[in-house]
Amino acid sequence: MVHEHHHESIEQELECVSQVPIFQRLSADQLTSVAQVTRPVIAKKGGTVFSTGEVSQTLYIVNVGQVRLYHLGEDGREQVLRVLNPGDFIGEIALFTDEIHSSYAEATKDSELCTISRASLTALIKQMPPLSMALLGALADRLKTAERQATLLAIPDALPRLAGYLQEISGHQSGVIDLPMSKQDLAAYLGMTPESLSRKLRQLVKDGVIETIGRRQVKVINTDQLAEVAPE
């Protein structure tokens, strides 16, 4: 459940919109115009931001915390689509059509979001042409990410699926990488069980390909070996 949070200053809204890539090329005055039509909302950990079947007419931006998007399969299993961290947004499709949400959005920790209605965002785009190009660029990036996920999910074996994902987020480089989501959500993103993910990570550690550091970091040690395991 999300709750609107009212206050007099637009400082929080400015902080929120200024960290979103699509707004970063705007002038200070333009950013203020965006902030003035932004409404902050609070989502507690485990709270639903929106549910499947609801009409989407709002752009949601994560300011603090984390939100995950997921589908529920016919068997009740979750398929994580994306995890939104501060600066990430969802709902831009609402600009173009009365989209019905086909996924759930849930806060994975206490979160602060800011929202912009379709009417306000449409008005902003008319005033600021660079914003429309930035939105198109963001949509193109989103499409590429969805295609990459679909490609990974088409791989029948879990180990190359995981290796391909680690290759992608590490930029094919060795070194420490931060996992952008919990291991439970990563397992659902990659279409495997948490137990299977743990086994495959241990296998890569045992083979000297990676090291795991705490709960949310992985160190890629051998990029050549990782490339051998990953799909072509």
Short mmCIF file of C-alpha atoms in Angstrom, two decimals:
data_model
loop_
_atom_site.label_atom_id
_atom_site.label_comp_id
_atom_site.label_asym_id
_atom_site.label_seq_id
_atom_site.Cartn_x
_atom_site.Cartn_y
_atom_site.Cartn_z
CA MET A 1 0.00 0.00 0.00
CA VAL A 2 1.41 3.41 -0.91
CA HIS A 3 0.58 6.63 0.88
CA GLU A 4 0.85 10.15 -0.53
CA HIS A 5 3.18 12.33 1.49
CA HIS A 6 2.34 16.05 1.50
CA HIS A 7 4.74 18.84 2.43
CA GLU A 8 5.33 22.46 1.51
CA SER A 9 8.84 22.38 0.02
CA ILE A 10 9.65 20.74 -3.32
CA GLU A 11 13.18 19.88 -2.17
CA GLN A 12 12.44 16.15 -1.95
CA GLU A 13 10.81 16.16 -5.38
CA LEU A 14 13.80 18.00 -6.86
CA GLU A 15 16.15 15.43 -5.35
CA CYS A 16 14.02 12.65 -6.82
CA VAL A 17 13.71 13.96 -10.38
CA SER A 18 17.32 15.15 -10.60
CA GLN A 19 18.68 11.61 -10.28
CA VAL A 20 16.54 10.25 -13.13
CA PRO A 21 18.53 9.98 -16.41
CA ILE A 22 15.65 11.27 -18.58
CA PHE A 23 15.60 14.57 -16.64
CA GLN A 24 19.35 15.10 -16.26
CA ARG A 25 19.80 17.25 -19.37
CA LEU A 26 17.13 19.72 -18.31
CA SER A 27 17.99 23.18 -16.99
CA ALA A 28 17.48 24.08 -13.33
CA ASP A 29 14.26 25.94 -14.19
CA GLN A 30 12.95 22.98 -16.18
CA LEU A 31 13.79 20.58 -13.33
CA THR A 32 11.85 22.83 -10.98
CA SER A 33 8.85 22.66 -13.35
CA VAL A 34 9.04 18.85 -13.24
CA ALA A 35 9.37 18.83 -9.45
CA GLN A 36 6.30 21.07 -9.07
CA VAL A 37 4.01 18.43 -10.66
CA THR A 38 5.62 15.53 -8.80
CA ARG A 39 3.87 13.89 -5.85
CA PRO A 40 5.85 11.88 -3.25
CA VAL A 41 4.48 8.55 -2.02
CA ILE A 42 5.70 6.20 0.71
CA ALA A 43 5.73 2.40 0.33
CA LYS A 44 6.59 0.22 3.31
CA LYS A 45 8.63 -2.95 2.85
CA GLY A 46 6.37 -5.61 1.33
CA GLY A 47 3.82 -2.97 0.30
CA THR A 48 2.18 -3.07 -3.12
CA VAL A 49 2.87 -0.08 -5.37
CA PHE A 50 0.49 -1.34 -8.06
CA SER A 51 -1.14 -4.62 -9.04
CA THR A 52 -1.92 -6.43 -12.26
CA GLY A 53 -5.23 -5.36 -13.78
CA GLU A 54 -5.00 -1.74 -12.59
CA VAL A 55 -5.03 1.05 -15.18
CA SER A 56 -1.62 2.67 -15.55
CA GLN A 57 -1.77 6.47 -15.74
CA THR A 58 1.25 7.33 -13.63
CA LEU A 59 5.03 7.47 -13.94
CA TYR A 60 6.65 6.04 -10.77
CA ILE A 61 10.21 7.05 -9.86
CA VAL A 62 12.16 5.39 -7.04
CA ASN A 63 13.87 7.99 -4.84
CA VAL A 64 14.85 5.85 -1.83
CA GLY A 65 14.62 2.08 -1.41
CA GLN A 66 13.87 -0.60 -3.99
CA VAL A 67 10.85 -1.89 -5.91
CA ARG A 68 10.58 -5.16 -7.80
CA LEU A 69 8.31 -5.90 -10.75
CA TYR A 70 7.09 -9.45 -11.19
CA HIS A 71 4.57 -11.66 -12.97
CA LEU A 72 2.78 -14.58 -11.37
CA GLY A 73 2.79 -17.68 -13.54
CA GLU A 74 -0.17 -20.04 -13.83
CA ASP A 75 1.61 -22.30 -11.34
CA GLY A 76 1.88 -19.40 -8.86
CA ARG A 77 5.65 -18.99 -9.32
CA GLU A 78 7.05 -15.49 -9.53
CA GLN A 79 8.98 -14.30 -12.57
CA VAL A 80 10.92 -11.18 -11.64
CA LEU A 81 11.00 -8.78 -14.58
CA ARG A 82 13.04 -5.91 -13.16
CA VAL A 83 14.26 -4.47 -9.90
CA LEU A 84 14.08 -0.68 -9.62
CA ASN A 85 16.73 1.11 -7.58
CA PRO A 86 16.97 4.87 -6.85
CA GLY A 87 16.72 6.83 -10.11
CA ASP A 88 14.86 4.04 -11.94
CA PHE A 89 11.29 4.51 -13.13
CA ILE A 90 8.34 2.57 -14.49
CA GLY A 91 5.04 3.54 -16.10
CA GLU A 92 6.23 5.51 -19.13
CA ILE A 93 3.92 3.39 -21.32
CA ALA A 94 1.05 5.27 -19.64
CA LEU A 95 2.09 8.28 -21.74
CA PHE A 96 0.93 6.66 -24.93
CA THR A 97 -2.04 4.49 -23.99
CA ASP A 98 -4.39 3.47 -21.20
CA GLU A 99 -2.19 0.52 -20.35
CA ILE A 100 -3.45 -2.10 -17.90
CA HIS A 101 -0.66 -3.20 -15.57
CA SER A 102 0.33 -6.75 -16.45
CA SER A 103 2.69 -7.08 -13.50
CA TYR A 104 2.91 -6.42 -9.77
CA ALA A 105 5.19 -3.82 -8.19
CA GLU A 106 6.23 -4.41 -4.59
CA ALA A 107 8.62 -2.50 -2.31
CA THR A 108 11.43 -4.81 -1.16
CA LYS A 109 12.43 -2.31 1.53
CA ASP A 110 10.91 0.87 2.97
CA SER A 111 10.80 3.12 -0.09
CA GLU A 112 10.05 6.67 -1.14
CA LEU A 113 8.78 7.19 -4.67
CA CYS A 114 7.67 10.22 -6.60
CA THR A 115 4.88 10.07 -9.13
CA ILE A 116 3.91 12.16 -12.14
CA SER A 117 0.45 11.85 -13.71
CA ARG A 118 0.03 11.25 -17.43
CA ALA A 119 -1.59 14.68 -17.91
CA SER A 120 1.34 16.43 -16.19
CA LEU A 121 3.98 14.43 -18.05
CA THR A 122 2.28 15.06 -21.42
CA ALA A 123 2.23 18.80 -20.68
CA LEU A 124 5.93 18.74 -19.73
CA ILE A 125 6.87 17.00 -22.98
CA LYS A 126 5.07 19.69 -24.99
CA GLN A 127 7.05 22.37 -23.11
CA MET A 128 10.39 20.50 -23.26
CA PRO A 129 11.04 18.69 -26.58
CA PRO A 130 14.36 17.14 -25.35
CA LEU A 131 12.31 15.20 -22.81
CA SER A 132 10.50 13.24 -25.52
CA MET A 133 13.82 12.11 -27.05
CA ALA A 134 15.10 11.11 -23.60
CA LEU A 135 11.95 9.05 -23.01
CA LEU A 136 12.32 7.31 -26.39
CA GLY A 137 15.93 6.50 -25.51
CA ALA A 138 14.83 5.07 -22.16
CA LEU A 139 12.18 2.93 -23.90
CA ALA A 140 14.79 1.62 -26.34
CA ASP A 141 17.08 0.68 -23.42
CA ARG A 142 14.17 -1.04 -21.68
CA LEU A 143 13.43 -3.05 -24.84
CA LYS A 144 17.08 -4.14 -25.13
CA THR A 145 17.09 -5.27 -21.48
CA ALA A 146 13.87 -7.26 -22.00
CA GLU A 147 15.35 -8.91 -25.10
CA ARG A 148 18.50 -9.86 -23.18
CA GLN A 149 16.41 -11.40 -20.41
CA ALA A 150 14.34 -13.34 -22.95
CA THR A 151 17.56 -14.62 -24.55
CA LEU A 152 18.89 -15.78 -21.17
CA LEU A 153 15.61 -17.48 -20.24
CA ALA A 154 15.66 -19.40 -23.53
CA ILE A 155 18.87 -21.18 -22.42
CA PRO A 156 17.76 -24.57 -21.04
CA ASP A 157 20.69 -25.10 -18.66
CA ALA A 158 20.85 -22.96 -15.52
CA LEU A 159 24.67 -22.70 -15.33
CA PRO A 160 25.23 -20.96 -18.70
CA ARG A 161 22.16 -18.82 -17.98
CA LEU A 162 23.80 -17.57 -14.76
CA ALA A 163 27.21 -17.21 -16.43
CA GLY A 164 25.68 -15.15 -19.24
CA TYR A 165 24.02 -12.85 -16.72
CA LEU A 166 27.27 -12.37 -14.75
CA GLN A 167 29.12 -11.65 -18.00
CA GLU A 168 26.55 -9.02 -18.91
CA ILE A 169 26.49 -7.12 -15.60
CA SER A 170 30.29 -7.27 -15.25
CA GLY A 171 30.78 -5.82 -18.74
CA HIS A 172 32.94 -8.88 -19.57
CA GLN A 173 35.56 -7.56 -17.12
CA SER A 174 37.12 -9.08 -14.02
CA GLY A 175 36.58 -7.43 -10.64
CA VAL A 176 33.89 -6.94 -8.02
CA ILE A 177 30.27 -6.39 -9.11
CA ASP A 178 27.25 -5.45 -7.00
CA LEU A 179 24.22 -7.62 -7.63
CA PRO A 180 21.32 -5.22 -8.33
CA MET A 181 18.81 -7.46 -6.52
CA SER A 182 18.62 -10.06 -3.77
CA LYS A 183 19.62 -13.62 -4.64
CA GLN A 184 16.01 -14.71 -4.23
CA ASP A 185 14.88 -12.13 -6.80
CA LEU A 186 17.85 -12.94 -9.05
CA ALA A 187 16.80 -16.60 -9.06
CA ALA A 188 13.26 -15.57 -10.09
CA TYR A 189 14.68 -13.20 -12.73
CA LEU A 190 16.73 -16.04 -14.22
CA GLY A 191 13.88 -18.55 -14.04
CA MET A 192 15.42 -20.87 -11.46
CA THR A 193 14.86 -21.73 -7.81
CA PRO A 194 16.95 -20.04 -5.08
CA GLU A 195 18.43 -23.47 -4.28
CA SER A 196 19.50 -23.97 -7.89
CA LEU A 197 21.05 -20.49 -8.00
CA SER A 198 23.03 -21.23 -4.80
CA ARG A 199 24.29 -24.52 -6.26
CA LYS A 200 25.39 -22.90 -9.54
CA LEU A 201 27.14 -20.05 -7.71
CA ARG A 202 28.99 -22.61 -5.54
CA GLN A 203 29.98 -24.49 -8.70
CA LEU A 204 31.47 -21.34 -10.26
CA VAL A 205 33.30 -20.60 -6.99
CA LYS A 206 34.65 -24.18 -6.81
CA ASP A 207 35.85 -23.94 -10.43
CA GLY A 208 37.76 -20.72 -9.63
CA VAL A 209 35.63 -18.57 -11.94
CA ILE A 210 34.18 -16.24 -9.28
CA GLU A 211 34.20 -15.45 -5.57
CA THR A 212 31.12 -14.44 -3.60
CA ILE A 213 31.53 -11.54 -1.19
CA GLY A 214 28.76 -11.22 1.37
CA ARG A 215 25.17 -11.42 0.15
CA ARG A 216 25.18 -8.92 -2.71
CA GLN A 217 28.64 -8.95 -4.32
CA VAL A 218 30.45 -11.26 -6.73
CA LYS A 219 34.08 -11.02 -7.81
CA VAL A 220 34.77 -12.24 -11.34
CA ILE A 221 38.23 -13.84 -11.27
CA ASN A 222 38.54 -15.62 -14.61
CA THR A 223 36.73 -13.95 -17.51
CA ASP A 224 37.93 -16.59 -20.02
CA GLN A 225 36.44 -19.43 -17.98
CA LEU A 226 33.23 -17.47 -17.48
CA ALA A 227 33.02 -16.95 -21.27
CA GLU A 228 33.46 -20.70 -21.80
CA VAL A 229 30.51 -21.47 -19.54
CA ALA A 230 28.31 -18.64 -20.88
CA PRO A 231 26.28 -19.14 -24.08
CA GLU A 232 27.71 -17.96 -27.39
#
